Coordinates of C-alpha atoms in Angstrom, one line a residue:
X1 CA 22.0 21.7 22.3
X2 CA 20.2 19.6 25.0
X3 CA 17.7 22.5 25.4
X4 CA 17.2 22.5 21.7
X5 CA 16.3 18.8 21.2
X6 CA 14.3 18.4 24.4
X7 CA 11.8 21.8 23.8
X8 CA 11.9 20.1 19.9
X9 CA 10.9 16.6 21.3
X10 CA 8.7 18.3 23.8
X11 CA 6.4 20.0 20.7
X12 CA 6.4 16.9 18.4
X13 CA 5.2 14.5 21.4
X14 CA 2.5 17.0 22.4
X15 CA 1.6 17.4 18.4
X16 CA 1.6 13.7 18.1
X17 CA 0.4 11.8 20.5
X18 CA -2.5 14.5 21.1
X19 CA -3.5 14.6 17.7
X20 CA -3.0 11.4 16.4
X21 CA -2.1 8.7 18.7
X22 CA -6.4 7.9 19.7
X23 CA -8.3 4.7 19.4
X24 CA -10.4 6.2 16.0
X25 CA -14.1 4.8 15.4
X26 CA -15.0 3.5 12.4
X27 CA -16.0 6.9 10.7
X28 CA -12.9 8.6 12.0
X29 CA -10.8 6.2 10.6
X30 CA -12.0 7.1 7.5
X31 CA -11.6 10.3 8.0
X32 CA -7.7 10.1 9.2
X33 CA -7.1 8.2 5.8
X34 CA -7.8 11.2 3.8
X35 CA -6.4 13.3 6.1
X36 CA -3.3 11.3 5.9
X37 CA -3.4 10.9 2.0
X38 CA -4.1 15.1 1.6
X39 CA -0.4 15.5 3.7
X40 CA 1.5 12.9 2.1
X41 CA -0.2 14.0 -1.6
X42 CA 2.6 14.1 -3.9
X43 CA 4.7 11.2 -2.2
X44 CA 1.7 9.0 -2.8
X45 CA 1.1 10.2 -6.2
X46 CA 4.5 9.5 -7.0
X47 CA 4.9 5.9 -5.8
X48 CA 1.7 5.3 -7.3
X49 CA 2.5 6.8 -10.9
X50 CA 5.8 4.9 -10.9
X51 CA 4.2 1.5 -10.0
X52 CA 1.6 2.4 -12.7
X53 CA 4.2 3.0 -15.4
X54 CA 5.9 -0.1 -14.3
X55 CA 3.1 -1.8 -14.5
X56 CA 1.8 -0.3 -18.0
X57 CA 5.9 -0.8 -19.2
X58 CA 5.5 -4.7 -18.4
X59 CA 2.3 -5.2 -20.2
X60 CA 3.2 -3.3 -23.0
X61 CA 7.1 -5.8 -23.2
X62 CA 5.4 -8.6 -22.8
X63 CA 2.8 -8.0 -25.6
X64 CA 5.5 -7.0 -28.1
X65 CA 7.4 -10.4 -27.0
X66 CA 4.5 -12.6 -27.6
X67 CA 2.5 -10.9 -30.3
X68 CA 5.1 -8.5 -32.4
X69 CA 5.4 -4.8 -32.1
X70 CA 2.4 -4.6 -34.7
X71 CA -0.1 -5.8 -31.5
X72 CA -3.1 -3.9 -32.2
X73 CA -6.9 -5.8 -31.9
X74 CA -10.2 -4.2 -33.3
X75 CA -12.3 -2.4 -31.3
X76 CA -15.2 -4.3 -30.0
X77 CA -17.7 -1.8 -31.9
X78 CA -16.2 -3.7 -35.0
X79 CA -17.9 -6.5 -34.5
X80 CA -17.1 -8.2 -37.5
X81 CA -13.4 -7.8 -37.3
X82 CA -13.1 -8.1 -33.5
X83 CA -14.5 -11.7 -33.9
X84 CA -12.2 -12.8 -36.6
X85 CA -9.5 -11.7 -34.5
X86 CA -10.9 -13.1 -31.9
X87 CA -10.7 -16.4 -34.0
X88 CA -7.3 -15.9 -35.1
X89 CA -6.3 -15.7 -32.1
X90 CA -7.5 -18.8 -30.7
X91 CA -4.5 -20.8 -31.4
X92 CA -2.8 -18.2 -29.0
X93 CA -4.7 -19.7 -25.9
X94 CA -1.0 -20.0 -24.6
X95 CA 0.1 -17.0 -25.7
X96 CA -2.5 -15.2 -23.9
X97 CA -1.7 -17.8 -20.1
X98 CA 1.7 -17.2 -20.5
X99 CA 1.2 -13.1 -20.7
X100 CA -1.5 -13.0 -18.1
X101 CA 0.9 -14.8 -15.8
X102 CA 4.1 -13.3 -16.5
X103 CA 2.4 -10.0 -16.4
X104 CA 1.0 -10.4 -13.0
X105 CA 4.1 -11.7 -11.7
X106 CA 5.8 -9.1 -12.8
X107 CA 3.2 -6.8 -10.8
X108 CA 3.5 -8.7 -8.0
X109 CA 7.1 -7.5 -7.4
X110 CA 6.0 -4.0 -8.3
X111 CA 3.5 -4.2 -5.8
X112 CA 5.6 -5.3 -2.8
X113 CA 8.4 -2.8 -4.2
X114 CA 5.2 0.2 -3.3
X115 CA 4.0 -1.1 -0.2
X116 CA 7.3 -0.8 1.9
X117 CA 7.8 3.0 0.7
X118 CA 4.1 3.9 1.0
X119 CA 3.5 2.1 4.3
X120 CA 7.0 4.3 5.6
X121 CA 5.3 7.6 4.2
X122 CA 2.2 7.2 6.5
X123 CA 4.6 6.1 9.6
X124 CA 6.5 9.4 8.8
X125 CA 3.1 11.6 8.4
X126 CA 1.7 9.9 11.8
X127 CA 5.0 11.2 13.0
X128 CA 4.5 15.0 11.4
X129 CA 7.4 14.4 9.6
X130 CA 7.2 15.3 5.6
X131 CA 7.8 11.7 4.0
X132 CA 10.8 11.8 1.9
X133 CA 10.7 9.6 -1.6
X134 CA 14.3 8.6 -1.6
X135 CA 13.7 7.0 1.9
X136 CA 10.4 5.3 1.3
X137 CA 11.9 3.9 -2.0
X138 CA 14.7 2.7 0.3
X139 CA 12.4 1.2 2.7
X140 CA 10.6 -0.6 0.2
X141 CA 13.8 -2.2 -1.2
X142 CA 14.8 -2.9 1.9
X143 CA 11.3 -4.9 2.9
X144 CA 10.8 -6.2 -0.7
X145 CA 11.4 -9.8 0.1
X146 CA 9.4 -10.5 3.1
X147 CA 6.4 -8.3 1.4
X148 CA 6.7 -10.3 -1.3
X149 CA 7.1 -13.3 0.1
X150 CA 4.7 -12.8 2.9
X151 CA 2.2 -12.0 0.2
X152 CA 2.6 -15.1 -2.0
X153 CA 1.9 -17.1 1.2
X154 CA -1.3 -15.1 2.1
X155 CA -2.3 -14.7 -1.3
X156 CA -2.1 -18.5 -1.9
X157 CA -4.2 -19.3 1.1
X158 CA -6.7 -16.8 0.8
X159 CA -7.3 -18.1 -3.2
X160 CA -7.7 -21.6 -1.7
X161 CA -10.0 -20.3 0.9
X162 CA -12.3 -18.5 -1.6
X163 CA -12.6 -21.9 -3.3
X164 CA -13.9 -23.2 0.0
X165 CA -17.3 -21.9 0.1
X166 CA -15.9 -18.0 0.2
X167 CA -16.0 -17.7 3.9
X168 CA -12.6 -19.0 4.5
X169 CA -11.1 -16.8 2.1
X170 CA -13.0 -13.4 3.8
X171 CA -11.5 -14.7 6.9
X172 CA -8.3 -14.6 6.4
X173 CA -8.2 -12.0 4.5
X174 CA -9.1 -10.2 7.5
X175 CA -7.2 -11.7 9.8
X176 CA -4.0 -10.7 7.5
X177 CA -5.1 -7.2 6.9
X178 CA -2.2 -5.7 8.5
X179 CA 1.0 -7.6 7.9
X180 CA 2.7 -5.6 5.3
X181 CA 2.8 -2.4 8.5
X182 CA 4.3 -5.5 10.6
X183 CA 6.9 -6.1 8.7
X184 CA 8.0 -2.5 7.1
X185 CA 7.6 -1.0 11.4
X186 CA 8.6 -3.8 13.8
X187 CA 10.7 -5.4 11.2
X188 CA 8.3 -9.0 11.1
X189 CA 9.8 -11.5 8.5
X190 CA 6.8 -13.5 6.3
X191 CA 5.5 -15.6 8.8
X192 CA 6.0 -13.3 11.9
X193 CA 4.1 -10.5 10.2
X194 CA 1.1 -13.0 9.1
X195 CA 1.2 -13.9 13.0
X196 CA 1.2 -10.5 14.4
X197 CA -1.6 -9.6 12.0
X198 CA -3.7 -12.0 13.6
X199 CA -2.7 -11.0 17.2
X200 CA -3.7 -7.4 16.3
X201 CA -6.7 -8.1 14.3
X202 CA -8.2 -10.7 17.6
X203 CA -11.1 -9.5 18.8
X204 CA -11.7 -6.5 16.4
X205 CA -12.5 -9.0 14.0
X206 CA -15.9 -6.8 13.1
X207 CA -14.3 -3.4 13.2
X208 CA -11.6 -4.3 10.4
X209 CA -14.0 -6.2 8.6
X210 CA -16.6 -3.5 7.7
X211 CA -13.3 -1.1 7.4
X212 CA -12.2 -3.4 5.0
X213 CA -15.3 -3.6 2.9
X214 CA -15.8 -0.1 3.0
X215 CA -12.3 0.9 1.4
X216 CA -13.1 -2.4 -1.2
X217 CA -16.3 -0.8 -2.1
X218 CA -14.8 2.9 -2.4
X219 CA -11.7 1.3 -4.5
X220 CA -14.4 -0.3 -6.9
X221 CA -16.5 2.1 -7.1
X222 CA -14.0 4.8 -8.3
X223 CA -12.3 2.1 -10.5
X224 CA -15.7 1.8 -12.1
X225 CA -16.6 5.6 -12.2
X226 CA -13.8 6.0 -14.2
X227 CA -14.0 3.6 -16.5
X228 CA -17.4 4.7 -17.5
X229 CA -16.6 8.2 -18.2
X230 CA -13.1 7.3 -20.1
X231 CA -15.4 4.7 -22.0
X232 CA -17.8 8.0 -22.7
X233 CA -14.8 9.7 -23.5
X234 CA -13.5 7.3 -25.8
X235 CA -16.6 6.6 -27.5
X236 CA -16.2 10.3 -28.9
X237 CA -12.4 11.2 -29.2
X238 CA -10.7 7.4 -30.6
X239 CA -13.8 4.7 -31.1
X240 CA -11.8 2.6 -32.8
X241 CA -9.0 2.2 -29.6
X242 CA -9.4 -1.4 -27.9
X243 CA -8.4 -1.7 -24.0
X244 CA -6.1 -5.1 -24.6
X245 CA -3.9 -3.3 -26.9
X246 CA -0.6 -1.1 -25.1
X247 CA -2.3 2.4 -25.5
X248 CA -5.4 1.5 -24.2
X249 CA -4.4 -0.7 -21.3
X250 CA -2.3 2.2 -20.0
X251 CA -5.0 4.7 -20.5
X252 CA -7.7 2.5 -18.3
X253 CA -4.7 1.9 -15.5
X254 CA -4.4 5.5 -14.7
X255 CA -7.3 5.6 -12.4
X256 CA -5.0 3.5 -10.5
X257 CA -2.6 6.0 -9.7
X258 CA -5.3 8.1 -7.4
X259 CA -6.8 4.2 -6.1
X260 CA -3.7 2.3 -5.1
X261 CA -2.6 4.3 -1.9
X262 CA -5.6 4.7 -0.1
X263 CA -5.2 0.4 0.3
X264 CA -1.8 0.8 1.8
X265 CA -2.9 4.2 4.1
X266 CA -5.7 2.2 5.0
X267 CA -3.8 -0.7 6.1
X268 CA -1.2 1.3 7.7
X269 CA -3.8 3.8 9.7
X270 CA -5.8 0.2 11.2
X271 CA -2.4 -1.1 12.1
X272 CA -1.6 2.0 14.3
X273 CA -5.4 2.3 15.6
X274 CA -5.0 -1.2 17.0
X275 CA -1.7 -1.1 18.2
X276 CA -3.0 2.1 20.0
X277 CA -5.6 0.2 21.1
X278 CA -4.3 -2.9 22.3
X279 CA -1.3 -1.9 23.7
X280 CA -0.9 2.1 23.8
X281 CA 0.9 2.9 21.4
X282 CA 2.3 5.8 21.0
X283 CA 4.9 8.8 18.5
X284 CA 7.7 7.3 21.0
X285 CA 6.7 3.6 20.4
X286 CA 6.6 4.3 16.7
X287 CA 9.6 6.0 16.5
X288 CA 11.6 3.4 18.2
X289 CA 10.0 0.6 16.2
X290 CA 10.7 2.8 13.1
X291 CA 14.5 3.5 14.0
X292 CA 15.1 -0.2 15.1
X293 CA 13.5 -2.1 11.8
X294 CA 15.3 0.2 9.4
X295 CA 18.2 1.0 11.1
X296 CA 18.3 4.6 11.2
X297 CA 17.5 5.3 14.8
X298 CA 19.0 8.5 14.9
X299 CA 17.1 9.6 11.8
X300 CA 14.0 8.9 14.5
X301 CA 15.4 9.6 18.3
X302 CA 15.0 13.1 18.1
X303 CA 11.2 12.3 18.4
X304 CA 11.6 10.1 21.5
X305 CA 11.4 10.9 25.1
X306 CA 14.5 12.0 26.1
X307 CA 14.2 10.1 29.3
X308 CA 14.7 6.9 27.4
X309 CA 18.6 8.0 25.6
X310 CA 21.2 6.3 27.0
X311 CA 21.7 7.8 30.5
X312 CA 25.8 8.2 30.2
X313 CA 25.2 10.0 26.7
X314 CA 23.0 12.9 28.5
X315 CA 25.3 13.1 31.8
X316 CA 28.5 14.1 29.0
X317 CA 26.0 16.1 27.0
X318 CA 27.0 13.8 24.1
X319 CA 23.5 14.5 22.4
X320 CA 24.5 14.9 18.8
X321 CA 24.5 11.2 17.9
X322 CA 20.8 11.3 18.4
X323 CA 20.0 14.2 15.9

């Protein structure tokens, strides 16, 4: 009924805009990312874990194409083998370019597959809704192409940039922190969401700048952490298992599984703190965005104020095309 969906609305705009629709400092921001990543736990882990096996799957193909299903180098701590086959190999230079690239390529389209869903699972936790993983892996189909494409542009300048002395590079890199949100909320194309990025980022240049290093330095430093107690690990349970091979490539990429959504949480939580910021932003703002880009408003208008439905639609009570 009216009633229903009105007291309904009425208790998910007090939850959301009280608790999470405020300009966050620095530390709070931090905070809200785990927060967010604790609620959304097993959707994360699961987008995570299938990019990772995709990943791992890819790696482990293209090895088998390049080298033969018998692909398996010395460990390092056979120091006499490991530099004959290092020699052996050397004739491979090729070989090795042509996996490296193909490989990553092959990520990138992994990559922009996750961000879409996992950038749609912190939209839907902002908005105390449970994320689904059949519509985040729809969203991130859907936005697949402008991710992707949107990145390769990005990506390409902020190489070149690096090559200029570094500063350029940290620049934009900054300035283009929050495109993927742009795209997968308001439904930005490539160069729209690179622009809107910048629009948001102006003027709190500093503030996603030390966010940024922060989360680079957390993502690191667990990246590191566990490779140094695997390598302990290994060292004592298979010494002889080398990290380039299928096996051990997989085994060093799990880490990632726990590392790669606090980069799009991140991302998404800054995009929301400065659209709150800058122009007051708020669960009805979102949800409209959210229901316009993907085009399942009515999946959303339950959550907006009631005083913005369609006035002829409430005069003949006609409410259920909103639920």
């Amino acid at each position: 009924s009216f009633e229903t969906i009105q007291s309904h609305q009425a208790n998910m705009s007090s939850a959301t805009n009280g608790a999470y629709f405020k300009r966050l400092s620095l530390a709070k921001m931090l905070s809200r990312t785990l927060d967010v990543y604790c609620k959304g736990f097993w959707t994360f882990t699961q987008l995570a874990a299938a990019r990772v096996l995709a990943t791992s799957f890819l790696w482990s193909l293209a090895v088998i194409v390049l080298f033969g299903p018998d692909f398996d180098p010395p460990s390092r701590q056979e120091t006499a083998e490991f530099v004959a086959y290092l020699e052996d190999i050397s004739g491979s230079v090729y070989k090795l370019l042509a996996l490296s690239f193909g490989v990553g390529l092959l990520n990138g389209l992994v990559y922009a597959l996750s961000w879409g869903a996992m950038v749609r699972a912190v939209a839907d936790i902002y908005l105390q809704r449970a994320p689904s993983l059949k519509d985040c892996a729809t969203v991130g189909v859907r936005c697949f192409c402008p991710i992707l494409l949107a990145g390769m542009v990005a990506g390409t300048a902020i190489w070149l940039g690096f090559l200029l002395f570094l500063v350029p590079g940290v620049y934009l890199t900054v300035v283009w922190f929050v495109h993927q949100p742009a795209i997968v909320i308001e439904g930005k194309m490539e160069v729209g969401s690179l622009g809107r990025s910048y629009e948001l980022v102006s003027n709190s240049w500093r503030y996603v700048f030390c966010t940024f290093s922060i989360i680079v330095l957390v993502v690191v430093g667990l990246q590191l952490v566990w490779q140094f107690v695997l390598g302990k690990f290994m060292e004592r349970t298979a010494p002889n298992l080398c990290y380039g091979c299928c096996t051990g490539a997989f085994i060093l990429s799990l880490s990632n599984i726990i590392v790669i959504p606090i980069a799009s949480i991140v991302v998404t939580v800054m995009y929301i703190n400065l659209r709150i910021e800058k122009e007051s932003m708020n669960a009805d703002s979102l949800a409209k965005d959210l229901g316009e880009s993907s085009g399942d408003a009515a999946y959303y208008a339950p959550l907006l104020d009631l005083d913005d439905l369609d006035e002829a639609s409430r005069e003949e009570g006609n409410v259920e095309q909103y639920i």
